[in-house]
Amino acid sequence: MSVVVPGGPRRVPRATVGRLPVYLRALAALADQGVAVTSSRTLAAAAGVGSAQLRKDLSYLPAHGTPGVGYDVASLRQQLTGALGLTCQRRVVIVGVGHLGHALASYSGFAGTDFVVVGLVDADPRVVATTVAGLEVQPFERLAQVVKENGATIAVIATPQAVAQEVCDVVVAAGVTGVLNFAPRALRVPPAVDLRVVDLGSELQILAFHDRRRSDLSG
Amino acid sequence: MSVVVPGGPRRVPRATVGRLPVYLRALAALADQGVAVTSSRTLAAAAGVGSAQLRKDLSYLPAHGTPGVGYDVASLRQQLTGALGLTCQRRVVIVGVGHLGHALASYSGFAGTDFVVVGLVDADPRVVATTVAGLEVQPFERLAQVVKENGATIAVIATPQAVAQEVCDVVVAAGVTGVLNFAPRALRVPPAVDLRVVDLGSELQILAFHDRRRSDLSG
DNA sequence: TAGATTGTTAATCGATTAACAATC
DNA sequence: TAGATTGTTAATCGATTAACAATC
């Protein structure tokens, strides 16, 4: 049922997809300031990239600016919103309601207009049945049910690493198409499922790598 | 005072640096299982990458395996620990003690043996002077002092986006060499400062992009 | 020795950047 | 028109991958 427009939408490179949310945010800020038209130079600066890269990225979308003038903020915003699939709300289940899961459930960037947290699941009996961010935490046994009943398409894994793969298998079997993993362990998912990883410990170690080159005297 | 070994350490590519922590973690798991020697095939599988990529990555380090045998787990672990600069503990200051900052302060991946959280700072008078993860939260005015007094080299920014750049400027002026930004805003830092970004909202939007291609019928 | 696995090479692939003709 | 800015091309750069000679 896919519609192929002649000479139409090219495949959007992975690196470009990763920057679209940043552009969208910068556009929202400009719109809030009452800016109606902007240039690739201005928008790129706000997003922290080069103007050539911004124009290249936009060239993969049906978005178009006006040579000599720039881009209409409102319509470019709509284009990006559509490209990112934010026209309908995505439903998210968070598995693991420890400190991190708790924070994510309450995070405004997570529970905004584009995404809604529809389920919280934890294995700890002390956490189950408590209310977090307006939702009652469900036991692990109900995970598949929670995903299906609420039609969640995205699962956030914020559990200990030991159970992360098991959790992942359950949510994938239950039908989610995207997994965001915070557990410090490599997860296997079927090719059709999109997996993103946020590895907080690694981020610090990467910073330590660069720090090392300055402060360390040991060869 | 840098020691240049003839034919010695090449520049380690950015992408490789990003994978070293993952290898280190996989090695730790193997060591816990009592494995003494491993192959690039096994280790790569545990880390979720290809074996060719693992060997290529290790080729930038002075690490060496034995053809026909594999790698000694203990010594490869030491090599990676050294390469990442984890031989001495790095001191971390967390700015912004909301839900996320609170979670990070308590996160074991953050406050492990390699890193120690030495300061918590917040602007909210209701949060200042409370104790979180064993530390008293300091007021924003004391930020520069907290960084300097404790010799922090890494700052974690978990504040609202509106104040993130100001916080960043203060910690950089106070002498940190690495910044980990959780605020949804592009930050400017001097070239000598290493900046890493964790953009939680963007991660969900990127998942939505791929989800869109499945569920959306709109061209 | 025979079998296994490394370290490296060379080919491929994808991403970035600068430059500029086309356009308003 | 003159000045400005887009969209695209081509060149560069960096990362990945497969293959294999060297080595144990």
Tab-separated table of C-alpha atoms (C1' of nucleotides) in Angstrom:
chain	number	residue	atom	x	y	z
A	1	MET	CA	0.000	0.000	0.000
A	2	SER	CA	3.000	2.321	-0.337
A	3	VAL	CA	2.680	5.243	-2.697
A	4	VAL	CA	5.704	5.902	-4.869
A	5	VAL	CA	5.797	9.400	-6.286
A	6	PRO	CA	7.840	9.639	-9.508
A	7	GLY	CA	11.203	11.108	-8.582
A	8	GLY	CA	9.676	11.183	-5.125
A	9	PRO	CA	10.921	10.736	-1.563
A	10	ARG	CA	14.448	9.372	-1.511
A	11	ARG	CA	15.618	7.187	1.324
A	12	VAL	CA	16.510	9.466	4.233
A	13	PRO	CA	20.024	8.669	5.549
A	14	ARG	CA	20.283	7.525	9.144
A	15	ALA	CA	22.465	10.493	10.119
A	16	THR	CA	19.929	12.896	8.655
A	17	VAL	CA	17.032	11.305	10.569
A	18	GLY	CA	19.008	11.832	13.759
A	19	ARG	CA	19.179	15.577	13.122
A	20	LEU	CA	15.554	16.181	12.116
A	21	PRO	CA	14.349	16.396	15.746
A	22	VAL	CA	17.007	19.015	16.431
A	23	TYR	CA	15.845	21.109	13.477
A	24	LEU	CA	12.256	20.751	14.600
A	25	ARG	CA	13.113	22.020	18.057
A	26	ALA	CA	15.067	24.974	16.657
A	27	LEU	CA	12.106	25.846	14.420
A	28	ALA	CA	9.745	25.731	17.400
A	29	ALA	CA	11.999	28.189	19.225
A	30	LEU	CA	12.037	30.529	16.218
A	31	ALA	CA	8.259	30.311	15.884
A	32	ASP	CA	7.891	31.187	19.581
A	33	GLN	CA	9.984	34.289	18.921
A	34	GLY	CA	7.577	35.275	16.173
A	35	VAL	CA	10.034	34.606	13.343
A	36	ALA	CA	8.130	33.777	10.132
A	37	VAL	CA	10.971	33.223	7.666
A	38	THR	CA	14.496	31.981	8.314
A	39	SER	CA	17.608	31.117	6.321
A	40	SER	CA	19.587	27.882	6.331
A	41	ARG	CA	22.385	29.868	7.947
A	42	THR	CA	20.271	31.024	10.899
A	43	LEU	CA	18.476	27.745	11.427
A	44	ALA	CA	21.681	25.748	11.164
A	45	ALA	CA	23.348	27.965	13.763
A	46	ALA	CA	20.414	27.436	16.134
A	47	ALA	CA	20.679	23.680	15.610
A	48	GLY	CA	24.457	23.637	15.971
A	49	VAL	CA	25.299	22.339	12.481
A	50	GLY	CA	26.671	23.784	9.242
A	51	SER	CA	24.310	25.435	6.755
A	52	ALA	CA	25.381	23.106	3.935
A	53	GLN	CA	24.494	20.129	6.086
A	54	LEU	CA	21.089	21.550	6.915
A	55	ARG	CA	20.242	22.162	3.255
A	56	LYS	CA	21.506	18.716	2.316
A	57	ASP	CA	19.368	17.151	5.027
A	58	LEU	CA	16.265	19.045	3.934
A	59	SER	CA	16.884	17.982	0.349
A	60	TYR	CA	15.758	14.470	1.317
A	61	LEU	CA	12.347	15.830	2.292
A	62	PRO	CA	9.702	17.344	0.044
A	63	ALA	CA	10.409	20.601	1.920
A	64	HIS	CA	11.387	23.607	-0.176
A	65	GLY	CA	12.741	27.054	0.562
A	66	THR	CA	12.790	30.110	-1.631
A	67	PRO	CA	16.155	31.028	-3.164
A	68	GLY	CA	17.172	34.497	-2.062
A	69	VAL	CA	14.620	34.459	0.752
A	70	GLY	CA	14.819	31.345	2.935
A	71	TYR	CA	12.363	28.950	4.541
A	72	ASP	CA	8.858	29.599	5.856
A	73	VAL	CA	9.106	28.596	9.510
A	74	ALA	CA	5.524	27.361	9.870
A	75	SER	CA	5.469	25.218	6.746
A	76	LEU	CA	8.949	23.776	7.304
A	77	ARG	CA	7.829	22.874	10.788
A	78	GLN	CA	4.838	21.038	9.392
A	79	GLN	CA	7.043	19.245	6.872
A	80	LEU	CA	9.379	18.015	9.591
A	81	THR	CA	6.519	17.020	11.859
A	82	GLY	CA	5.047	14.969	9.049
A	83	ALA	CA	8.378	13.454	8.054
A	84	LEU	CA	8.998	12.322	11.625
A	85	GLY	CA	5.556	10.764	11.860
A	86	LEU	CA	4.452	13.037	14.678
A	87	THR	CA	1.036	13.634	13.162
A	88	CYS	CA	-0.437	10.971	15.389
A	89	GLN	CA	0.454	10.341	18.996
A	90	ARG	CA	2.730	7.367	19.729
A	91	ARG	CA	2.035	5.228	22.759
A	92	VAL	CA	4.949	4.308	25.008
A	93	VAL	CA	5.388	1.645	27.684
A	94	ILE	CA	8.188	2.061	30.214
A	95	VAL	CA	9.586	-1.123	31.719
A	96	GLY	CA	11.558	-0.699	34.934
A	97	VAL	CA	10.396	1.999	37.315
A	98	GLY	CA	13.557	2.588	39.284
A	99	HIS	CA	15.067	6.052	39.565
A	100	LEU	CA	15.617	6.296	35.826
A	101	GLY	CA	12.255	4.867	34.748
A	102	HIS	CA	10.578	7.146	37.242
A	103	ALA	CA	12.384	10.155	35.819
A	104	LEU	CA	11.513	9.181	32.239
A	105	ALA	CA	7.827	8.712	33.127
A	106	SER	CA	7.764	12.264	34.454
A	107	TYR	CA	9.977	13.782	31.746
A	108	SER	CA	8.144	16.344	29.664
A	109	GLY	CA	10.125	15.512	26.541
A	110	PHE	CA	8.744	12.003	26.856
A	111	ALA	CA	5.172	12.664	27.876
A	112	GLY	CA	4.561	15.616	25.568
A	113	THR	CA	2.010	16.058	22.838
A	114	ASP	CA	3.789	13.692	20.458
A	115	PHE	CA	4.152	10.797	22.863
A	116	VAL	CA	2.031	9.494	25.690
A	117	VAL	CA	3.170	7.047	28.332
A	118	VAL	CA	0.393	4.465	28.509
A	119	GLY	CA	1.966	1.873	30.778
A	120	LEU	CA	4.525	1.385	33.549
A	121	VAL	CA	5.772	-2.081	34.425
A	122	ASP	CA	8.134	-3.321	37.124
A	123	ALA	CA	9.082	-6.652	38.678
A	124	ASP	CA	9.648	-5.330	42.200
A	125	PRO	CA	6.576	-6.055	44.406
A	126	ARG	CA	7.378	-2.940	46.427
A	127	VAL	CA	6.939	-0.813	43.293
A	128	VAL	CA	4.013	-2.639	41.669
A	129	ALA	CA	0.613	-1.037	42.323
A	130	THR	CA	2.139	2.287	43.332
A	131	THR	CA	1.153	5.315	41.264
A	132	VAL	CA	3.866	7.094	39.277
A	133	ALA	CA	3.160	10.075	37.025
A	134	GLY	CA	-0.542	9.296	37.250
A	135	LEU	CA	-0.220	5.628	36.242
A	136	GLU	CA	-0.457	2.496	38.351
A	137	VAL	CA	2.661	0.349	38.004
A	138	GLN	CA	1.822	-3.107	36.615
A	139	PRO	CA	3.589	-6.373	37.467
A	140	PHE	CA	6.032	-7.895	34.984
A	141	GLU	CA	3.627	-10.752	34.271
A	142	ARG	CA	1.200	-8.295	32.702
A	143	LEU	CA	3.790	-6.720	30.364
A	144	ALA	CA	2.564	-8.279	27.105
A	145	GLN	CA	-1.006	-7.451	28.030
A	146	VAL	CA	-0.159	-3.835	28.858
A	147	VAL	CA	1.519	-3.404	25.464
A	148	LYS	CA	-1.363	-4.953	23.545
A	149	GLU	CA	-4.276	-3.428	25.474
A	150	ASN	CA	-2.895	0.066	25.045
A	151	GLY	CA	-1.620	-0.375	21.518
A	152	ALA	CA	1.886	0.727	22.495
A	153	THR	CA	4.329	0.845	19.580
A	154	ILE	CA	7.395	1.933	21.559
A	155	ALA	CA	8.941	0.305	24.632
A	156	VAL	CA	11.496	1.949	26.895
A	157	ILE	CA	13.684	-0.506	28.770
A	158	ALA	CA	15.047	0.914	32.019
A	159	THR	CA	15.515	-2.369	33.884
A	160	PRO	CA	18.666	-3.966	35.294
A	161	GLN	CA	20.798	-5.425	32.498
A	162	ALA	CA	20.236	-9.001	33.646
A	163	VAL	CA	16.582	-8.994	32.571
A	164	ALA	CA	16.799	-6.553	29.647
A	165	GLN	CA	16.887	-9.165	26.874
A	166	GLU	CA	13.935	-11.043	28.325
A	167	VAL	CA	11.930	-7.824	28.603
A	168	CYS	CA	12.900	-6.954	25.051
A	169	ASP	CA	11.743	-10.316	23.720
A	170	VAL	CA	8.385	-9.939	25.450
A	171	VAL	CA	7.648	-6.435	24.157
A	172	VAL	CA	8.749	-7.347	20.642
A	173	ALA	CA	6.509	-10.429	20.679
A	174	ALA	CA	3.700	-8.197	21.942
A	175	GLY	CA	4.071	-6.031	18.870
A	176	VAL	CA	6.164	-2.930	19.543
A	177	THR	CA	8.096	-1.628	16.536
A	178	GLY	CA	10.623	0.488	18.419
A	179	VAL	CA	12.743	-0.148	21.505
A	180	LEU	CA	14.719	2.442	23.453
A	181	ASN	CA	17.248	0.640	25.635
A	182	PHE	CA	18.820	2.217	28.720
A	183	ALA	CA	20.110	-1.070	30.152
A	184	PRO	CA	23.875	-1.514	29.837
A	185	ARG	CA	23.717	-4.588	27.613
A	186	ALA	CA	23.606	-5.213	23.866
A	187	LEU	CA	20.119	-6.341	22.857
A	188	ARG	CA	19.107	-8.488	19.907
A	189	VAL	CA	15.939	-7.533	18.046
A	190	PRO	CA	14.442	-8.763	14.745
A	191	PRO	CA	15.398	-6.646	11.704
A	192	ALA	CA	11.898	-5.178	11.510
A	193	VAL	CA	12.198	-3.652	14.978
A	194	ASP	CA	14.048	-0.371	15.421
A	195	LEU	CA	16.465	-0.310	18.336
A	196	ARG	CA	18.012	2.807	19.860
A	197	VAL	CA	20.461	2.744	22.719
A	198	VAL	CA	21.178	5.311	25.409
A	199	ASP	CA	24.238	4.170	27.289
A	200	LEU	CA	24.795	6.530	30.198
A	201	GLY	CA	27.838	4.782	31.604
A	202	SER	CA	29.528	4.731	28.198
A	203	GLU	CA	28.959	8.455	27.754
A	204	LEU	CA	31.028	9.171	30.845
A	205	GLN	CA	33.742	6.759	29.754
A	206	ILE	CA	33.949	8.441	26.367
A	207	LEU	CA	34.406	11.780	28.114
A	208	ALA	CA	37.105	10.160	30.263
A	209	PHE	CA	38.915	9.055	27.108
A	210	HIS	CA	39.344	12.630	25.953
A	211	ASP	CA	40.061	13.892	29.460
A	212	ARG	CA	42.850	11.311	29.687
A	213	ARG	CA	44.740	12.821	26.802
A	214	ARG	CA	45.029	16.043	28.798
A	215	SER	CA	45.645	15.054	32.394
A	216	ASP	CA	47.332	11.656	32.192
A	217	LEU	CA	51.060	11.361	32.043
A	218	SER	CA	51.168	7.595	31.879
A	219	GLY	CA	51.972	6.172	28.454
B	1	MET	CA	55.353	15.394	28.247
B	2	SER	CA	53.703	12.994	25.802
B	3	VAL	CA	55.619	9.860	24.943
B	4	VAL	CA	55.614	8.960	21.290
B	5	VAL	CA	56.428	5.332	20.658
B	6	PRO	CA	57.872	4.729	17.160
B	7	GLY	CA	55.071	3.356	15.039
B	8	GLY	CA	53.108	3.834	18.237
B	9	PRO	CA	49.541	4.811	19.131
B	10	ARG	CA	47.643	6.027	16.130
B	11	ARG	CA	44.774	8.461	16.496
B	12	VAL	CA	41.741	6.494	17.641
B	13	PRO	CA	38.700	7.222	15.416
B	14	ARG	CA	35.668	8.746	17.104
B	15	ALA	CA	33.457	5.785	16.198
B	16	THR	CA	35.960	3.380	17.727
B	17	VAL	CA	36.147	5.338	20.991
B	18	GLY	CA	32.371	5.064	21.230
B	19	ARG	CA	32.590	1.270	21.145
B	20	LEU	CA	35.443	0.761	23.599
B	21	PRO	CA	33.154	1.019	26.664
B	22	VAL	CA	30.909	-1.649	25.152
B	23	TYR	CA	33.865	-3.992	24.665
B	24	LEU	CA	35.026	-3.298	28.200
B	25	ARG	CA	31.629	-4.222	29.588
B	26	ALA	CA	31.475	-7.428	27.530
B	27	LEU	CA	34.936	-8.362	28.784
B	28	ALA	CA	33.858	-7.782	32.379
B	29	ALA	CA	30.932	-10.151	31.841
B	30	LEU	CA	33.245	-12.813	30.379
B	31	ALA	CA	35.688	-12.426	33.266
B	32	ASP	CA	32.810	-12.859	35.732
B	33	GLN	CA	31.990	-16.123	33.983
B	34	GLY	CA	35.545	-17.250	34.521
B	35	VAL	CA	36.511	-17.053	30.844
B	36	ALA	CA	40.263	-16.487	30.497
B	37	VAL	CA	40.702	-16.372	26.718
B	38	THR	CA	38.234	-15.262	24.073
B	39	SER	CA	38.133	-14.813	20.310
B	40	SER	CA	37.183	-11.714	18.340
B	41	ARG	CA	34.144	-13.673	17.166
B	42	THR	CA	32.860	-14.369	20.680
B	43	LEU	CA	33.650	-10.954	22.095
B	44	ALA	CA	32.155	-9.182	19.098
B	45	ALA	CA	28.941	-11.188	19.432
B	46	ALA	CA	28.703	-10.227	23.103
B	47	ALA	CA	29.219	-6.588	22.194
B	48	GLY	CA	26.762	-6.705	19.309
B	49	VAL	CA	29.203	-5.849	16.508
B	50	GLY	CA	31.006	-7.734	13.740
B	51	SER	CA	34.280	-9.501	14.433
B	52	ALA	CA	36.101	-7.578	11.715
B	53	GLN	CA	35.049	-4.336	13.303
B	54	LEU	CA	36.229	-5.462	16.724
B	55	ARG	CA	39.656	-6.433	15.419
B	56	LYS	CA	39.905	-3.193	13.489
B	57	ASP	CA	39.007	-1.198	16.597
B	58	LEU	CA	41.557	-3.024	18.727
B	59	SER	CA	44.206	-2.398	16.078
B	60	TYR	CA	44.258	1.261	17.151
B	61	LEU	CA	45.328	0.209	20.638
B	62	PRO	CA	48.583	-1.403	21.727
B	63	ALA	CA	46.465	-4.468	22.547
B	64	HIS	CA	47.453	-7.741	20.904
B	65	GLY	CA	45.861	-11.138	20.577
B	66	THR	CA	47.450	-14.429	19.651
B	67	PRO	CA	46.739	-15.705	16.136
B	68	GLY	CA	45.057	-19.082	16.284
B	69	VAL	CA	44.206	-18.571	19.954
B	70	GLY	CA	42.486	-15.266	20.701
B	71	TYR	CA	42.720	-12.570	23.360
B	72	ASP	CA	43.592	-12.861	27.018
B	73	VAL	CA	40.527	-11.475	28.773
B	74	ALA	CA	42.344	-9.996	31.775
B	75	SER	CA	45.059	-8.216	29.822
B	76	LEU	CA	42.694	-6.925	27.132
B	77	ARG	CA	40.532	-5.574	29.914
B	78	GLN	CA	43.504	-3.742	31.369
B	79	GLN	CA	44.420	-2.368	27.954
B	80	LEU	CA	40.931	-0.978	27.434
B	81	THR	CA	40.759	0.422	30.944
B	82	GLY	CA	44.023	2.220	30.337
B	83	ALA	CA	43.023	3.440	26.895
B	84	LEU	CA	39.817	4.925	28.276
B	85	GLY	CA	41.679	6.672	31.054
B	86	LEU	CA	39.869	4.801	33.786
B	87	THR	CA	43.020	4.225	35.800
B	88	CYS	CA	42.200	7.193	37.983
B	89	GLN	CA	38.773	8.170	39.218
B	90	ARG	CA	37.047	11.080	37.425
B	91	ARG	CA	35.085	13.569	39.490
B	92	VAL	CA	31.657	14.564	38.255
B	93	VAL	CA	29.358	17.482	39.119
B	94	ILE	CA	25.649	17.183	38.292
B	95	VAL	CA	23.792	20.428	37.665
B	96	GLY	CA	20.021	20.250	37.883
B	97	VAL	CA	18.585	17.898	40.491
B	98	GLY	CA	15.111	17.339	39.051
B	99	HIS	CA	13.831	13.850	38.369
B	100	LEU	CA	16.568	13.162	35.840
B	101	GLY	CA	19.445	14.664	37.819
B	102	HIS	CA	18.251	12.766	40.862
B	103	ALA	CA	18.212	9.517	38.915
B	104	LEU	CA	21.693	10.143	37.514
B	105	ALA	CA	23.083	10.929	40.967
B	106	SER	CA	21.826	7.541	42.172
B	107	TYR	CA	22.699	5.616	38.992
B	108	SER	CA	25.304	2.951	39.605
B	109	GLY	CA	26.760	3.340	36.119
B	110	PHE	CA	27.519	6.911	37.065
B	111	ALA	CA	28.692	6.561	40.618
B	112	GLY	CA	30.749	3.417	40.165
B	113	THR	CA	34.422	2.846	40.739
B	114	ASP	CA	35.489	4.828	37.679
B	115	PHE	CA	33.480	7.941	38.422
B	116	VAL	CA	32.455	9.662	41.606
B	117	VAL	CA	29.781	12.316	41.881
B	118	VAL	CA	31.372	15.058	43.974
B	119	GLY	CA	28.755	17.782	43.684
B	120	LEU	CA	25.056	18.420	43.092
B	121	VAL	CA	23.823	21.894	42.181
B	122	ASP	CA	20.332	23.281	41.643
B	123	ALA	CA	18.721	26.701	41.371
B	124	ASP	CA	15.438	25.764	43.041
B	125	PRO	CA	15.444	26.897	46.710
B	126	ARG	CA	13.147	23.973	47.543
B	127	VAL	CA	15.833	21.544	46.393
B	128	VAL	CA	18.932	23.352	47.660
B	129	ALA	CA	20.255	22.023	50.979
B	130	THR	CA	18.356	18.743	50.662
B	131	THR	CA	20.428	15.567	50.646
B	132	VAL	CA	20.421	13.421	47.489
B	133	ALA	CA	22.486	10.267	47.146
B	134	GLY	CA	24.465	11.286	50.209
B	135	LEU	CA	25.320	14.782	48.976
B	136	GLU	CA	23.913	18.146	50.022
B	137	VAL	CA	22.537	20.048	47.021
B	138	GLN	CA	24.349	23.362	46.551
B	139	PRO	CA	22.846	26.605	45.224
B	140	PHE	CA	23.563	27.696	41.653
B	141	GLU	CA	25.685	30.604	42.919
B	142	ARG	CA	28.221	28.144	44.282
B	143	LEU	CA	28.545	26.169	41.011
B	144	ALA	CA	31.992	27.423	39.999
B	145	GLN	CA	33.247	26.914	43.535
B	146	VAL	CA	31.873	23.362	43.709
B	147	VAL	CA	33.667	22.468	40.477
B	148	LYS	CA	36.974	23.974	41.585
B	149	GLU	CA	36.972	22.836	45.220
B	150	ASN	CA	36.331	19.228	44.237
B	151	GLY	CA	38.524	19.205	41.151
B	152	ALA	CA	35.664	18.028	38.961
B	153	THR	CA	36.631	17.444	35.320
B	154	ILE	CA	33.207	16.408	34.052
B	155	ALA	CA	29.892	18.258	34.335
B	156	VAL	CA	26.490	16.728	33.706
B	157	ILE	CA	23.838	19.265	32.700
B	158	ALA	CA	20.315	18.134	33.575
B	159	THR	CA	18.721	21.557	33.876
B	160	PRO	CA	15.855	23.135	31.922
B	161	GLN	CA	17.000	24.134	28.444
B	162	ALA	CA	16.586	27.852	29.153
B	163	VAL	CA	19.556	27.934	31.545
B	164	ALA	CA	21.678	25.168	30.000
B	165	GLN	CA	24.056	27.444	28.063
B	166	GLU	CA	24.664	29.650	31.098
B	167	VAL	CA	25.401	26.603	33.249
B	168	CYS	CA	27.696	25.283	30.542
B	169	ASP	CA	29.634	28.555	30.366
B	170	VAL	CA	30.124	28.551	34.141
B	171	VAL	CA	31.403	24.971	34.390
B	172	VAL	CA	33.708	25.435	31.402
B	173	ALA	CA	35.131	28.622	32.919
B	174	ALA	CA	35.572	26.705	36.182
B	175	GLY	CA	37.753	24.193	34.382
B	176	VAL	CA	35.837	21.073	33.389
B	177	THR	CA	37.110	19.348	30.248
B	178	GLY	CA	34.006	17.315	29.467
B	179	VAL	CA	30.311	18.164	29.413
B	180	LEU	CA	27.438	15.700	29.170
B	181	ASN	CA	24.297	17.564	28.137
B	182	PHE	CA	20.783	16.258	28.776
B	183	ALA	CA	19.067	19.600	28.163
B	184	PRO	CA	17.195	19.789	24.844
B	185	ARG	CA	19.282	22.599	23.386
B	186	ALA	CA	22.437	22.832	21.281
B	187	LEU	CA	25.327	24.046	23.454
B	188	ARG	CA	28.447	25.924	22.407
B	189	VAL	CA	31.731	24.926	24.042
B	190	PRO	CA	35.355	25.860	23.274
B	191	PRO	CA	37.184	23.384	21.002
B	192	ALA	CA	39.261	22.090	23.917
B	193	VAL	CA	36.149	20.944	25.792
B	194	ASP	CA	34.551	17.638	24.884
B	195	LEU	CA	30.772	17.763	24.557
B	196	ARG	CA	28.471	14.750	24.491
B	197	VAL	CA	24.732	14.992	24.080
B	198	VAL	CA	21.974	12.690	25.299
B	199	ASP	CA	18.750	13.859	23.723
B	200	LEU	CA	15.913	11.798	25.179
B	201	GLY	CA	13.119	13.516	23.285
B	202	SER	CA	14.950	13.093	19.975
B	203	GLU	CA	15.426	9.387	20.595
B	204	LEU	CA	11.672	8.884	20.723
B	205	GLN	CA	11.146	11.012	17.627
B	206	ILE	CA	13.707	8.961	15.733
B	207	LEU	CA	11.821	5.802	16.710
B	208	ALA	CA	8.620	7.494	15.541
B	209	PHE	CA	10.227	8.128	12.152
B	210	HIS	CA	10.728	4.439	11.540
B	211	ASP	CA	7.363	3.546	13.071
B	212	ARG	CA	5.744	5.961	10.624
B	213	ARG	CA	6.964	4.027	7.612
B	214	ARG	CA	4.993	1.023	8.846
B	215	SER	CA	1.728	2.387	10.203
B	216	ASP	CA	1.189	5.566	8.221
B	217	LEU	CA	-0.649	5.513	4.932
B	218	SER	CA	-0.330	9.224	4.278
B	219	GLY	CA	2.098	10.094	1.482
C	1	DT	C1'	51.755	-30.450	11.100
C	2	DA	C1'	46.775	-29.011	10.688
C	3	DG	C1'	43.417	-26.012	12.310
C	4	DA	C1'	42.276	-21.688	14.062
C	5	DT	C1'	42.457	-16.878	14.547
C	6	DT	C1'	44.813	-12.597	14.356
C	7	DG	C1'	46.096	-8.014	12.197
C	8	DT	C1'	45.962	-5.589	8.014
C	9	DT	C1'	44.887	-4.496	3.398
C	10	DA	C1'	41.881	-2.932	-0.079
C	11	DA	C1'	37.252	-2.210	-1.539
C	12	DT	C1'	32.971	-0.421	-0.427
C	13	DC	C1'	29.898	2.376	1.662
C	14	DG	C1'	27.941	6.415	3.818
C	15	DA	C1'	28.432	11.191	5.542
C	16	DT	C1'	30.279	15.793	5.300
C	17	DT	C1'	31.737	19.900	3.110
C	18	DA	C1'	32.602	23.521	-0.202
C	19	DA	C1'	31.421	25.609	-4.186
C	20	DC	C1'	28.245	27.460	-7.454
C	21	DA	C1'	24.618	27.640	-11.032
C	22	DA	C1'	19.809	28.445	-10.651
C	23	DT	C1'	16.397	31.219	-8.756
C	24	DC	C1'	13.774	34.609	-6.382
D	1	DT	C1'	18.229	44.844	-11.760
D	2	DA	C1'	21.351	43.643	-7.733
D	3	DG	C1'	21.782	41.031	-3.742
D	4	DA	C1'	20.742	37.007	-1.335
D	5	DT	C1'	19.970	32.275	-0.687
D	6	DT	C1'	18.534	27.853	-2.239
D	7	DG	C1'	19.287	22.995	-4.010
D	8	DT	C1'	22.643	20.153	-5.985
D	9	DT	C1'	26.981	18.616	-7.596
D	10	DA	C1'	31.455	16.830	-6.926
D	11	DA	C1'	35.251	16.222	-3.883
D	12	DT	C1'	36.690	14.829	0.438
D	13	DC	C1'	36.575	12.460	4.435
D	14	DG	C1'	35.720	8.802	7.705
D	15	DA	C1'	33.746	4.248	8.798
D	16	DT	C1'	32.634	-0.459	7.666
D	17	DT	C1'	33.331	-4.860	5.685
D	18	DA	C1'	35.346	-8.883	3.499
D	19	DA	C1'	39.153	-11.330	2.429
D	20	DC	C1'	43.526	-13.329	3.401
D	21	DA	C1'	48.530	-13.698	4.370
D	22	DA	C1'	50.907	-14.174	8.601
D	23	DT	C1'	51.157	-16.484	12.784
D	24	DC	C1'	50.552	-19.467	16.633
